[in-house]
Short mmCIF file of C-alpha atoms in Angstrom, two decimals:
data_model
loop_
_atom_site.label_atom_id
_atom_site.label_comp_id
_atom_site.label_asym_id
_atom_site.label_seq_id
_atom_site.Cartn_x
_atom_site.Cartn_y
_atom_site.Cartn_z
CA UNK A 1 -7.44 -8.02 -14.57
CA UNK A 2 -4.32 -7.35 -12.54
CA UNK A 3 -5.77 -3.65 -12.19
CA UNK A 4 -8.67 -4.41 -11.40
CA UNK A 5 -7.65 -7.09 -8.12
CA UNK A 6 -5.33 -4.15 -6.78
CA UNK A 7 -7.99 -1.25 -7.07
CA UNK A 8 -10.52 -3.74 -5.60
CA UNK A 9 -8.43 -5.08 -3.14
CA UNK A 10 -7.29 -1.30 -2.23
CA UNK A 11 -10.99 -0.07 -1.85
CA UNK A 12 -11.51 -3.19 0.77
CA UNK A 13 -8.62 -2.51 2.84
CA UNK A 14 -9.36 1.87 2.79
CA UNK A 15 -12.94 0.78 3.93
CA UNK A 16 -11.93 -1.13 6.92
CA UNK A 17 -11.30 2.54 9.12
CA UNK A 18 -8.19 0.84 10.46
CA UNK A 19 -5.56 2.01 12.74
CA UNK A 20 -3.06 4.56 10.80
CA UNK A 21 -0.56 5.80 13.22
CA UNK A 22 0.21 6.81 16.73
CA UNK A 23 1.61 10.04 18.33
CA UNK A 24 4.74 9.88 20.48
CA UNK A 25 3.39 10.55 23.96
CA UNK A 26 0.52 12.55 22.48
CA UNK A 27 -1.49 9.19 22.09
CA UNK A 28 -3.24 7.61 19.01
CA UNK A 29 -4.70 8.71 16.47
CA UNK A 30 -6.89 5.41 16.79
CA UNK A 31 -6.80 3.08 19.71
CA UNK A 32 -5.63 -0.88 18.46
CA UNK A 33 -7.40 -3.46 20.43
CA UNK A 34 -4.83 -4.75 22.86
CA UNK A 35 -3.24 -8.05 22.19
CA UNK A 36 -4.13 -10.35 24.74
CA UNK A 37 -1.08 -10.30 27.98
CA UNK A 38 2.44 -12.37 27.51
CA UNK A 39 6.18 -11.46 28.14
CA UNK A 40 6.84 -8.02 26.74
CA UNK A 41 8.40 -8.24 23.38
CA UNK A 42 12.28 -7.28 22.84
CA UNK A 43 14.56 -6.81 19.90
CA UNK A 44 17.96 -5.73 19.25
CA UNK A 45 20.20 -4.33 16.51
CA UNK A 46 23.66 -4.11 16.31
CA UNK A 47 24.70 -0.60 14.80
CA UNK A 48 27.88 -1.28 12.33
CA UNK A 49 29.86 1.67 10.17
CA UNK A 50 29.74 1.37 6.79
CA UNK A 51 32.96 -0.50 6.29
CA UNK A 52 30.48 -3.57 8.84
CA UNK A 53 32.30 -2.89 12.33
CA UNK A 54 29.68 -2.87 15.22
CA UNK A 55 30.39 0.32 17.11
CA UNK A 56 27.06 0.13 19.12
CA UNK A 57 23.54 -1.31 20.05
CA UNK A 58 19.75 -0.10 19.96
CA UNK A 59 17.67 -2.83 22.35
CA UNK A 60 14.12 -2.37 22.07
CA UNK A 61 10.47 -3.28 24.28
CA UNK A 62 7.08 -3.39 23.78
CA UNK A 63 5.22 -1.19 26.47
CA UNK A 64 1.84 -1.18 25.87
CA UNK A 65 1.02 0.26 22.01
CA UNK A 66 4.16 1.62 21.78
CA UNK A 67 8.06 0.25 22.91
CA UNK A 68 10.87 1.45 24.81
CA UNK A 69 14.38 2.18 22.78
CA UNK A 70 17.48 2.14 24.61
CA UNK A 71 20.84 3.37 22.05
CA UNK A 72 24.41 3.27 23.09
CA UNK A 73 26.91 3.74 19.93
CA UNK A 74 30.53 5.18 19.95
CA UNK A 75 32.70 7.02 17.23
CA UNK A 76 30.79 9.32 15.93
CA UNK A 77 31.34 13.51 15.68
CA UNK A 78 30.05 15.35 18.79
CA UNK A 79 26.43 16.96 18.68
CA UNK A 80 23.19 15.87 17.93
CA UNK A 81 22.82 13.21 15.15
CA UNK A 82 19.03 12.44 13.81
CA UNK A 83 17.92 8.96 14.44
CA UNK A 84 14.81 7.38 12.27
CA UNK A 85 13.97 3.89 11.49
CA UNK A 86 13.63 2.80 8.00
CA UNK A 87 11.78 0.87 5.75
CA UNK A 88 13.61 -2.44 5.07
CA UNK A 89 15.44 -4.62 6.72
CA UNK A 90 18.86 -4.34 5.16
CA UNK A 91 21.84 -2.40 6.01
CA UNK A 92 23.80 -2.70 2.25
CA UNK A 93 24.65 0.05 0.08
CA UNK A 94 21.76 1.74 -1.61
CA UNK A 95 20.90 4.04 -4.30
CA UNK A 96 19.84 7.61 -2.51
CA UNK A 97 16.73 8.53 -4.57
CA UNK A 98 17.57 11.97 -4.03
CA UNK A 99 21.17 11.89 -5.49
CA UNK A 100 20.65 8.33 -7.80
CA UNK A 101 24.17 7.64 -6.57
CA UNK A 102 24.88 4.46 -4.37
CA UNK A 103 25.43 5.28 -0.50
CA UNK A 104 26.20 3.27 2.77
CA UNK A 105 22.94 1.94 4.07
CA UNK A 106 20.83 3.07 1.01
CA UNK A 107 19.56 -0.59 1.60
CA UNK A 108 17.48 0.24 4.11
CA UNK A 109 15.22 2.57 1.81
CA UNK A 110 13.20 5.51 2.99
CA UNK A 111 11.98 6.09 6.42
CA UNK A 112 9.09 3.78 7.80
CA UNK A 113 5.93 5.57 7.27
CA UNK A 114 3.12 3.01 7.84
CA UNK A 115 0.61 5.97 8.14
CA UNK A 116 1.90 6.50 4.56
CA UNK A 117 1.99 10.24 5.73
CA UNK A 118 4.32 11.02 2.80
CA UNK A 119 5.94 13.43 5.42
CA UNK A 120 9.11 14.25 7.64
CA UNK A 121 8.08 15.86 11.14
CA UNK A 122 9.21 15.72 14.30
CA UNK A 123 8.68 12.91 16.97
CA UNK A 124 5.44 14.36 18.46
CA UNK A 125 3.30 13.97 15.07
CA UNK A 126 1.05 11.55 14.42
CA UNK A 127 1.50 8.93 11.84
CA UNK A 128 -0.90 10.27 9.58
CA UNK A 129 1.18 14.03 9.42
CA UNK A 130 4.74 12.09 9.75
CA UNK A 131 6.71 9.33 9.52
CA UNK A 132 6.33 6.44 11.84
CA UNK A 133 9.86 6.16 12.11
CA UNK A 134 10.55 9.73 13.14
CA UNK A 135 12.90 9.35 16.22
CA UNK A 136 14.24 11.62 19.04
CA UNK A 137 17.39 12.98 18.13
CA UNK A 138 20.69 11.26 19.54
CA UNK A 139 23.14 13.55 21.60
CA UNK A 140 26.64 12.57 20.83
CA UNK A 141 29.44 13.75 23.94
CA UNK A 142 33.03 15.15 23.13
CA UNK A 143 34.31 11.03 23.88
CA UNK A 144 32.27 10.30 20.60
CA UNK A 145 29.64 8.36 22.76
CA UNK A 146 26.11 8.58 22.04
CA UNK A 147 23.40 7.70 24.10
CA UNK A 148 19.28 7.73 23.75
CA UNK A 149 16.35 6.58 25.77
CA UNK A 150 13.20 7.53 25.17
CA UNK A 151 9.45 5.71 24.65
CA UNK A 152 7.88 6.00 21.42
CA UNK A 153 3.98 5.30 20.50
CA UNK A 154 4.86 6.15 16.79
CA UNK A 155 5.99 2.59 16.20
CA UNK A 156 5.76 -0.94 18.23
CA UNK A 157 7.46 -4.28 17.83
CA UNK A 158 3.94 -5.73 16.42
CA UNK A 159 0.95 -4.65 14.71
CA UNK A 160 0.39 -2.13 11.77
CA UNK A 161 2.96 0.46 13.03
CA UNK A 162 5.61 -3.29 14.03
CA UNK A 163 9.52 -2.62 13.30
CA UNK A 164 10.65 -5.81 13.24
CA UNK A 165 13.36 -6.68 10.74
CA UNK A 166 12.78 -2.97 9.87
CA UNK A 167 16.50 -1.11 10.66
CA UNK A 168 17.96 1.67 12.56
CA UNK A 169 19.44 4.23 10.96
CA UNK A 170 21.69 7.03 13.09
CA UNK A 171 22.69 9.99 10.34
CA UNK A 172 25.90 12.73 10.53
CA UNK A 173 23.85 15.96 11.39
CA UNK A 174 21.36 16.86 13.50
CA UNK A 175 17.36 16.37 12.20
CA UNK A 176 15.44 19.55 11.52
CA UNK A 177 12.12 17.88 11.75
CA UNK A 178 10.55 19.53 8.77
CA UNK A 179 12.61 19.02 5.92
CA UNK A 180 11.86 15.73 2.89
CA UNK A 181 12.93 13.29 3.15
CA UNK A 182 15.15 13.13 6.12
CA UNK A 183 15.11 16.54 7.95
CA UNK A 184 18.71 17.14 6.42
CA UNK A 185 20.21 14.75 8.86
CA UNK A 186 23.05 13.83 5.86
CA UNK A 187 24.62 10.51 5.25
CA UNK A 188 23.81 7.42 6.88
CA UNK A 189 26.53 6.84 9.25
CA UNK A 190 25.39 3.44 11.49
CA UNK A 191 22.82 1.00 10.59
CA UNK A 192 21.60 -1.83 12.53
CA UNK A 193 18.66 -4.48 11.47
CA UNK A 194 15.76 -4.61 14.50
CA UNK A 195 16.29 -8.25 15.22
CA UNK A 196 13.98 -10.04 17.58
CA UNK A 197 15.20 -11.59 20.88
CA UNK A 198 15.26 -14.95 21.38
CA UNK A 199 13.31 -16.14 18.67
CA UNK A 200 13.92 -18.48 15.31
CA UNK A 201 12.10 -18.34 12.04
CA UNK A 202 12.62 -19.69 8.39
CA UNK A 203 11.97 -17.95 5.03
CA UNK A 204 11.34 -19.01 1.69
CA UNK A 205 12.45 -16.52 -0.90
CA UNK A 206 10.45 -16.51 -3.67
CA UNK A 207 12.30 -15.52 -7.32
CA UNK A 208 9.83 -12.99 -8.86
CA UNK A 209 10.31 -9.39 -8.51
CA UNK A 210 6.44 -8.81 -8.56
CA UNK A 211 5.29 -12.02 -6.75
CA UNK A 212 2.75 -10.70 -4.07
CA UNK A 213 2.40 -14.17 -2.83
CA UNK A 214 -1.34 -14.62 -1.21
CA UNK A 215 -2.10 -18.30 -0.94
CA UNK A 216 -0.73 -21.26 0.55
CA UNK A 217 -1.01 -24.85 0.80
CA UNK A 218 0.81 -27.64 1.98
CA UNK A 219 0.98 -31.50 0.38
CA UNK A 220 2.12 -33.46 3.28
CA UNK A 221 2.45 -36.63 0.94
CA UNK A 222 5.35 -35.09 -1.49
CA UNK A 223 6.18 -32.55 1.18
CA UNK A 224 5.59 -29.68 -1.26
CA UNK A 225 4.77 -26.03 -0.44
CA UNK A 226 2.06 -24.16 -3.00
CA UNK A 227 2.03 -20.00 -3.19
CA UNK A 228 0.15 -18.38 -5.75
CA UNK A 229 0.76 -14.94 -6.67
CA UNK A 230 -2.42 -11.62 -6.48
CA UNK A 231 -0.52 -9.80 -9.21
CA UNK A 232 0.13 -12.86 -12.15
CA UNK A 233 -1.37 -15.57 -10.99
CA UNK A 234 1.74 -17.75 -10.80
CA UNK A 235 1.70 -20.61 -8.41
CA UNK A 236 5.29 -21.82 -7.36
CA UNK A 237 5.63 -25.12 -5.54
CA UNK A 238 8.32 -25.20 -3.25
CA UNK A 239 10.62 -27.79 -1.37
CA UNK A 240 9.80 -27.15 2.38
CA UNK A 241 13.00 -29.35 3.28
CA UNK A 242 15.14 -27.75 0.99
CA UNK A 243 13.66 -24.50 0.03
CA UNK A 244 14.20 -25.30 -4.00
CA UNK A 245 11.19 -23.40 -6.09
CA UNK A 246 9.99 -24.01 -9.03
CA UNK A 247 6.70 -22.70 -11.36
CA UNK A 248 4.29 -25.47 -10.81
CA UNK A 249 1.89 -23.40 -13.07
CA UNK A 250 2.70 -20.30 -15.45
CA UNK A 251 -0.01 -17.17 -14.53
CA UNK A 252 -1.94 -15.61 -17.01
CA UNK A 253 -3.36 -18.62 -19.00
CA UNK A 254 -6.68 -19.52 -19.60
CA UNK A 255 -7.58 -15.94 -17.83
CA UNK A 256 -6.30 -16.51 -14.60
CA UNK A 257 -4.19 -13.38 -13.94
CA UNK A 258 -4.73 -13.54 -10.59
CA UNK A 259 -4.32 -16.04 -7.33
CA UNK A 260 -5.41 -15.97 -4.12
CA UNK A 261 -6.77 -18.86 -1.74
CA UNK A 262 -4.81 -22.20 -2.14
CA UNK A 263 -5.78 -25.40 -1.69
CA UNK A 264 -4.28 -29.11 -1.96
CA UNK A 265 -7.16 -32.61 -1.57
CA UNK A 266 -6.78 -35.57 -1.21
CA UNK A 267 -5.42 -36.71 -4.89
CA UNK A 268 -2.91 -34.04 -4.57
CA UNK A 269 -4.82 -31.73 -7.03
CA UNK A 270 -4.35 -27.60 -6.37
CA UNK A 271 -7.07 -25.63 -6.18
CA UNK A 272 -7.15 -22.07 -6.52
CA UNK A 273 -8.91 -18.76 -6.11
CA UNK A 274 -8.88 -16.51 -8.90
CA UNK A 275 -10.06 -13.14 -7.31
CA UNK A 276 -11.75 -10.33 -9.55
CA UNK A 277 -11.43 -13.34 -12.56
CA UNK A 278 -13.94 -14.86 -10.65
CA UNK A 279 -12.71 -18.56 -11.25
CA UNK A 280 -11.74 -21.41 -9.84
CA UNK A 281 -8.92 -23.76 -11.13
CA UNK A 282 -8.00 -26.86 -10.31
CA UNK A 283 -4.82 -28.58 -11.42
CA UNK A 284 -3.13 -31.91 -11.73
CA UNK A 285 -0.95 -32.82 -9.20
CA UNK A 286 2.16 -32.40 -12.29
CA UNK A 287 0.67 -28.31 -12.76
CA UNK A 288 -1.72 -28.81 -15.92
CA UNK A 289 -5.03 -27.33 -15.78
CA UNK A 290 -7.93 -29.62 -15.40
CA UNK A 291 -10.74 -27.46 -14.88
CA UNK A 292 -11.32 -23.46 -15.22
CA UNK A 293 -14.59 -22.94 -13.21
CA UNK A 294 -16.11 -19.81 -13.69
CA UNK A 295 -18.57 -17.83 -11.43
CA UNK A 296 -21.70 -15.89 -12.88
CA UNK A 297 -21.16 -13.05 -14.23
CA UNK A 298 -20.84 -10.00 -12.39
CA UNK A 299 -18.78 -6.52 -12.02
CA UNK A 300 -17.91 -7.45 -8.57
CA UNK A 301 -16.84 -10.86 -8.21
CA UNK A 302 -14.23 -11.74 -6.59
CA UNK A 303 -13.12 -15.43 -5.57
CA UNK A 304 -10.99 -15.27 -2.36
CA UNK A 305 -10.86 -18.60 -0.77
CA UNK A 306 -12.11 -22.03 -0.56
CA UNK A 307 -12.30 -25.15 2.26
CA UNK A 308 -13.39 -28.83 1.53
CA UNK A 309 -16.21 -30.35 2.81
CA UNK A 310 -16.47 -33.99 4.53
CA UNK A 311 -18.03 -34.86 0.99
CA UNK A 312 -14.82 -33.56 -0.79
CA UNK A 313 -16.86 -30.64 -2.20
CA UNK A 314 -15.20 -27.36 -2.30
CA UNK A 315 -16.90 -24.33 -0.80
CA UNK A 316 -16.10 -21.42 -2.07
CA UNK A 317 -16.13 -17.10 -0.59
CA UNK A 318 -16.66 -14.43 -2.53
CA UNK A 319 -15.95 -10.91 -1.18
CA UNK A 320 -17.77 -8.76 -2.76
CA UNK A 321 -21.40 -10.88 -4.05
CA UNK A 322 -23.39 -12.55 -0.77
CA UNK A 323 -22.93 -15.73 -1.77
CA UNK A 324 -20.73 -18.78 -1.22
CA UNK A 325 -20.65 -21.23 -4.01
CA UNK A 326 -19.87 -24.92 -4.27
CA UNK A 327 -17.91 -26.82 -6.37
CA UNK A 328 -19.01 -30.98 -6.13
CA UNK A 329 -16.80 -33.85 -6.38
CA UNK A 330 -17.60 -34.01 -10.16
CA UNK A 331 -16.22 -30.29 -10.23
CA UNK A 332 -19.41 -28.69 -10.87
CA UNK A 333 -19.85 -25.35 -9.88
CA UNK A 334 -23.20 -23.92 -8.42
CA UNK A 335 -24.18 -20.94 -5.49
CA UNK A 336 -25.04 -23.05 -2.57
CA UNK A 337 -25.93 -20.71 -0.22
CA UNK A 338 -27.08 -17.16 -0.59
CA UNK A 339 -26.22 -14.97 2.54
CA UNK A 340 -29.06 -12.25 1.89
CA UNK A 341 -31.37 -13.42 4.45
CA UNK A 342 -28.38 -14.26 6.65
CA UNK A 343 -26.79 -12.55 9.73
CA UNK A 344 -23.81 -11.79 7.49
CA UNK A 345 -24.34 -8.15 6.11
CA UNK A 346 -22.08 -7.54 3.09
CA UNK A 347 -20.61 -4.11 3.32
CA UNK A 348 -17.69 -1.91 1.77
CA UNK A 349 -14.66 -3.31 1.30
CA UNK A 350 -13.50 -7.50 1.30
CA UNK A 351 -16.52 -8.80 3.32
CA UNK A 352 -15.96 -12.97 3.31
CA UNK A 353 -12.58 -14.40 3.12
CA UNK A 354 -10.99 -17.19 4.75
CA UNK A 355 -12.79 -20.49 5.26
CA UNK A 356 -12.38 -23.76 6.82
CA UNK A 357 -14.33 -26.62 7.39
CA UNK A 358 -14.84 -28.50 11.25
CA UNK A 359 -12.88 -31.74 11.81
CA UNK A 360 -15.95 -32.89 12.76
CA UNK A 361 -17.78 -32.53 9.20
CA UNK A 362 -20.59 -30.19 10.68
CA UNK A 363 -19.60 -26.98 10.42
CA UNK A 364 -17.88 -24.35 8.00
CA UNK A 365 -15.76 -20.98 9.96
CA UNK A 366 -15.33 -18.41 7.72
CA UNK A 367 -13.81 -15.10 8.11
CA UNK A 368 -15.20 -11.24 7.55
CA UNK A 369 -12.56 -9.23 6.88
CA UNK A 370 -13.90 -5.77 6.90
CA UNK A 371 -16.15 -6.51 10.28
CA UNK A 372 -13.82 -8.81 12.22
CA UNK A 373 -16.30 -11.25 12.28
CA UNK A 374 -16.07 -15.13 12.25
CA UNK A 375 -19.36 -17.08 11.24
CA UNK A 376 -19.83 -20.74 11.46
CA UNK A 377 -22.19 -22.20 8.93
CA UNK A 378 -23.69 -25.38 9.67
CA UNK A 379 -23.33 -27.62 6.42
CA UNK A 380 -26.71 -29.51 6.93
CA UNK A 381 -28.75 -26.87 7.56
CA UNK A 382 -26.90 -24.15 6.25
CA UNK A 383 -27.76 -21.77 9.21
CA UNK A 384 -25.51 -19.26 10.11
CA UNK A 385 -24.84 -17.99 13.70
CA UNK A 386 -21.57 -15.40 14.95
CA UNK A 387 -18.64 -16.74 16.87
CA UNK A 388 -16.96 -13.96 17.42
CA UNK A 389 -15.76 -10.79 16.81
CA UNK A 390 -12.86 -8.63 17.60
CA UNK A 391 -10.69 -9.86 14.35
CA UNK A 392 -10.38 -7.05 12.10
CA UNK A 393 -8.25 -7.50 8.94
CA UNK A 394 -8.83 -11.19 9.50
CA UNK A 395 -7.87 -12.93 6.46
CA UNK A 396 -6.43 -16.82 5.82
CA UNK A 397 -7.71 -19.24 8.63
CA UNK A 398 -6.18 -22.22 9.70
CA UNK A 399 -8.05 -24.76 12.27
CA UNK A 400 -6.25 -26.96 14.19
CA UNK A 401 -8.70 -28.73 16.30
CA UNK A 402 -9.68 -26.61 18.34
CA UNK A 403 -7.38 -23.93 17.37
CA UNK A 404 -8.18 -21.50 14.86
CA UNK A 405 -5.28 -19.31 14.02
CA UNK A 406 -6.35 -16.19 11.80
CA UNK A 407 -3.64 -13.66 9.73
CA UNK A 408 -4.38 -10.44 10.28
CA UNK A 409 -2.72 -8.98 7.27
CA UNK A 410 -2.54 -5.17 8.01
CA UNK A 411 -2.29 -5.78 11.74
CA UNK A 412 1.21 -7.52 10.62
CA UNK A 413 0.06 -10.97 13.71
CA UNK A 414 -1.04 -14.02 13.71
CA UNK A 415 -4.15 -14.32 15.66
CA UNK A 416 -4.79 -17.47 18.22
CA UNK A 417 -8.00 -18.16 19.17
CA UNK A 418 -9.53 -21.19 21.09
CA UNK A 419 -12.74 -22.67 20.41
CA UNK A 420 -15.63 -24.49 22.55
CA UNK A 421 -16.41 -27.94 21.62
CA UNK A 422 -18.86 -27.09 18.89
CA UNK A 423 -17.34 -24.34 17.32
CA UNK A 424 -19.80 -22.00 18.01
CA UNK A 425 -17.93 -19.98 20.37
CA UNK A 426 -13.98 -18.80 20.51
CA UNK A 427 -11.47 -16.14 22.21
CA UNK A 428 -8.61 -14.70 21.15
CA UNK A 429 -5.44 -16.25 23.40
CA UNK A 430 -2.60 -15.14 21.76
CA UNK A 431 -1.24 -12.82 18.79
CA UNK A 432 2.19 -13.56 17.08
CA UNK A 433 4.36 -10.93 14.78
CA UNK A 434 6.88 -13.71 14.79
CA UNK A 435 10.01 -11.91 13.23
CA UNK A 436 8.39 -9.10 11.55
CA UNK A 437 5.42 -9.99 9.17
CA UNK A 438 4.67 -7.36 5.93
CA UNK A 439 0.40 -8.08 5.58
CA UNK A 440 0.13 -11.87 6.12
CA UNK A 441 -2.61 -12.77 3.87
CA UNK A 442 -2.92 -16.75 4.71
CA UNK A 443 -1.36 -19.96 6.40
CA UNK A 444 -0.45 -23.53 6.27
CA UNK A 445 0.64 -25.78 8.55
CA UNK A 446 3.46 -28.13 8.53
CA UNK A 447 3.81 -30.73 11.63
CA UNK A 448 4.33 -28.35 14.55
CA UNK A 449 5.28 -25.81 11.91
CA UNK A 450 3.07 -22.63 11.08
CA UNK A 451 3.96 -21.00 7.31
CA UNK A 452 2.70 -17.77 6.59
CA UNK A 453 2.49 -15.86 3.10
CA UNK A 454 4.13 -12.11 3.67
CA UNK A 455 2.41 -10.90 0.79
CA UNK A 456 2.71 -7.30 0.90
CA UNK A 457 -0.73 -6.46 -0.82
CA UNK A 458 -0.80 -3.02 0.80
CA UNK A 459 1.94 -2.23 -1.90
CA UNK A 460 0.42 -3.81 -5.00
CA UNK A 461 -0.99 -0.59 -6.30
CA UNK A 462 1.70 1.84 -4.64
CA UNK A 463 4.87 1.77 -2.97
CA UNK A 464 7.80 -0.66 -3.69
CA UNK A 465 7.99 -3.86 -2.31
CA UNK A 466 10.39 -5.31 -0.07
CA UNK A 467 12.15 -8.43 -2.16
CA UNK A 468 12.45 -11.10 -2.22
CA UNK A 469 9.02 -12.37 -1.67
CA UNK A 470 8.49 -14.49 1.10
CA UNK A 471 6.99 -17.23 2.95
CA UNK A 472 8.01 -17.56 6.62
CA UNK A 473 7.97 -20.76 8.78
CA UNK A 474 7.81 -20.75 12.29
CA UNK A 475 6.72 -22.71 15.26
CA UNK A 476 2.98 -22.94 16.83
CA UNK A 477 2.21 -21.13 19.73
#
């Protein structure tokens, strides 16, 4: 089944026709919608030697799509040095695929390539041809000073191509812009993590090496956070004081290889979303299984997410079938409402997603991923009606009142959007990468708090995960 979630969930996202790169003053390859205006965004990184001395800085700002990079470093060899940003957000020793031997800043992995070009060129390519993190060369005087400034469209400080808590790396030779990996630019010589300005977050590490945590869900009365993981269907419940983690529920029983959508009621049970297993589970508040709900049978099911009613029913989104089912107080599962003669049109890729229900009872807002479209369905008469669109690779929702905010997994934000008095009706105010997000899938709230899975689904099937896992914390905006 774990096959089966990532090559669905793979199909879904390659459907969407989303942004894959930008070309350094060439322009796009696809134009992003602009997030709304605010203060520009900076970030900095200190650029330390191997032995961990800072010998310069690299200060970065957004400028439209793309960001201005400023580098001053000293004691290096005279000449031109290449310069690319990498993949990770560590500067520690490494093993050098090339050589399998350790090496100073081998932390940082390969080069950031979020067109996943699978290709070195030179600062002017697109990032479907090259890397994303293919820089301008730096130009090192006889002193042993080096200096760069230059604007880049290849990368950002948010969205899909965002560097944030991504690093700097400055290499010995000169780049030749053609070569794999690294355009024979030699050993990593500084290294400096692309730290955001001005601006405080909190992670919870999670202790899997193949978490891929999608879901989360918050139980104010024991102050306990919930993840569940897309690839084993683990769910973890964590201290949100203390960080402290522990497996509320092993994955893999009872068929449930897989979760996704989390959810805590009012007794403190966990409910969860089982994906391409097409169940539902719901669990004591200790972690033991009380019911295994399963949807009809189908080759394309797949459970994503689920939002109580004022009744305490549970509805329930599927992604792939038209339908959204219900699960009653009693926990008894049935299709409530089919969305064939609906203004939702189910298409390629993960069509329904995130749902929530109104504080005022009437109404459930759900999200379509692949369309950037948010519904509200009105839980009387069941009629369906468009509040907005503009939210592509929309995923979790979380209302607050008013305020709906929306994870936009591959666009690496947080979405803010307000909403009219009877939810029928919103804009998009604000959009948050807080301190570098990797494909948020889906949010909680704590207080004035905001936690966000960084789930990293875009590497479930391919590519190697950044670890640990992570949830991040962070205040609302």
């Amino acid at each position: 089944m774990r096959r089966s979630f990532g090559q669905q969930t793979l199909l879904g996202l390659m459907a969407l026709g989303a942004v894959t790169g930008a070309a350094l003053a060439g322009g796009q390859d696809m134009m992003a919608v602009a997030a709304p205006a605010s203060t520009p965004l900076k970030a900095t990184a200190a650029l330390r030697d191997p032995a961990g001395q800072v010998l310069g800085t690299a200060t970065f700002e957004e400028q439209g799509m793309g960001m201005r990079v400023t580098v001053r470093v000293s004691g290096l060899t005279p000449g031109q040095h290449g310069m690319h940003v990498h993949e990770y957000g560590r500067c520690t020793p490494g093993i050098d695929p090339a050589t399998n031997t350790v090496v100073p800043f081998g932390g940082a992995g390969p080069h950031f390539d979020p067109g996943k070009s699978h290709n070195h060129d030179d600062p002017q390519a697109g990032n479907k041809y090259g890397h994303g993190g293919d820089l301008p060369m730096l130009t090192v005087g006889a002193d042993g000073t080096g200096t760069a400034s230059f604007t880049t469209q290849k990368s950002s400080l948010t969205g899909m191509n965002g560097v944030l808590n991504r690093t700097l790396v400055i290499h010995a030779r000169p780049d030749d812009y053609k070569s794999d990996p690294a355009g024979m630019s030699g050993p990593r010589e500084r290294c400096g993590v692309i730290t955001r300005d001005s601006y405080s977050a909190r992670d919870y590490p999670l202790p899997g090496p193949q978490d891929f945590p999608e879901g989360v869900a918050y139980d104010a009365r024991r102050g306990l956070l919930f993840t569940g993981s897309a690839a084993n269907g683990t769910i973890y419940a964590i201290n949100a004081s203390t960080g402290a983690v522990s497996k509320f529920n092993e994955g893999g029983g009872q068929g449930r290889a897989s979760s996704l959508g989390l959810k805590v009621d009012a007794q403190s049970r966990v409910w969860s979303a089982g994906g391409a297993t097409g169940k539902v589970s719901v669990f004591s508040p200790d972690g033991f299984p009380l019911a295994i709900l399963d949807t009809p049978k189908s080759p394309n099911k797949f459970i994503n997410d689920l939002a109580f009613g004022p009744d305490g029913s549970a509805y329930v989104t599927d992604s792939f079938r038209p339908v959204i089912f219900r699960v009653s107080p009693d926990l008894k599962l049935s299709a409530w409402l089919n969305l064939g003669g609906t203004p939702i049109k189910y298409g390629p890729g993960i069509n329904l997603n995130g749902i929530v229900a109104t504080p005022d009872g009437r109404a459930l807002l759900a999200m379509q991923l692949n369309t950037g479209e948010l519904w509200r369905i009105d839980l009387r008469t069941r009629a369906v009606r468009k509040v907005m669109g503009g939210l592509v690779n929309g995923d979790g929702l979380l209302l607050d009142g008013r305020t709906l905010y929306v994870a936009r997994n591959k666009d690496q934000v947080v979405s803010k959007v307000s909403l009219n008095a009877d939810y029928t009706a919103g804009t998009l105010v604000a959009e948050e990468p807080v301190t570098g997000l990797r494909f948020p899938a889906t949010l909680t709230a704590i207080g004035g708090d905001l936690v966000v899975t960084q789930s990293q689904l875009d590497k479930l099937q391919g590519g190697t995960p950044e670890t640990p896992f992570k949830l991040t914390r962070f205040r609302k905006f």
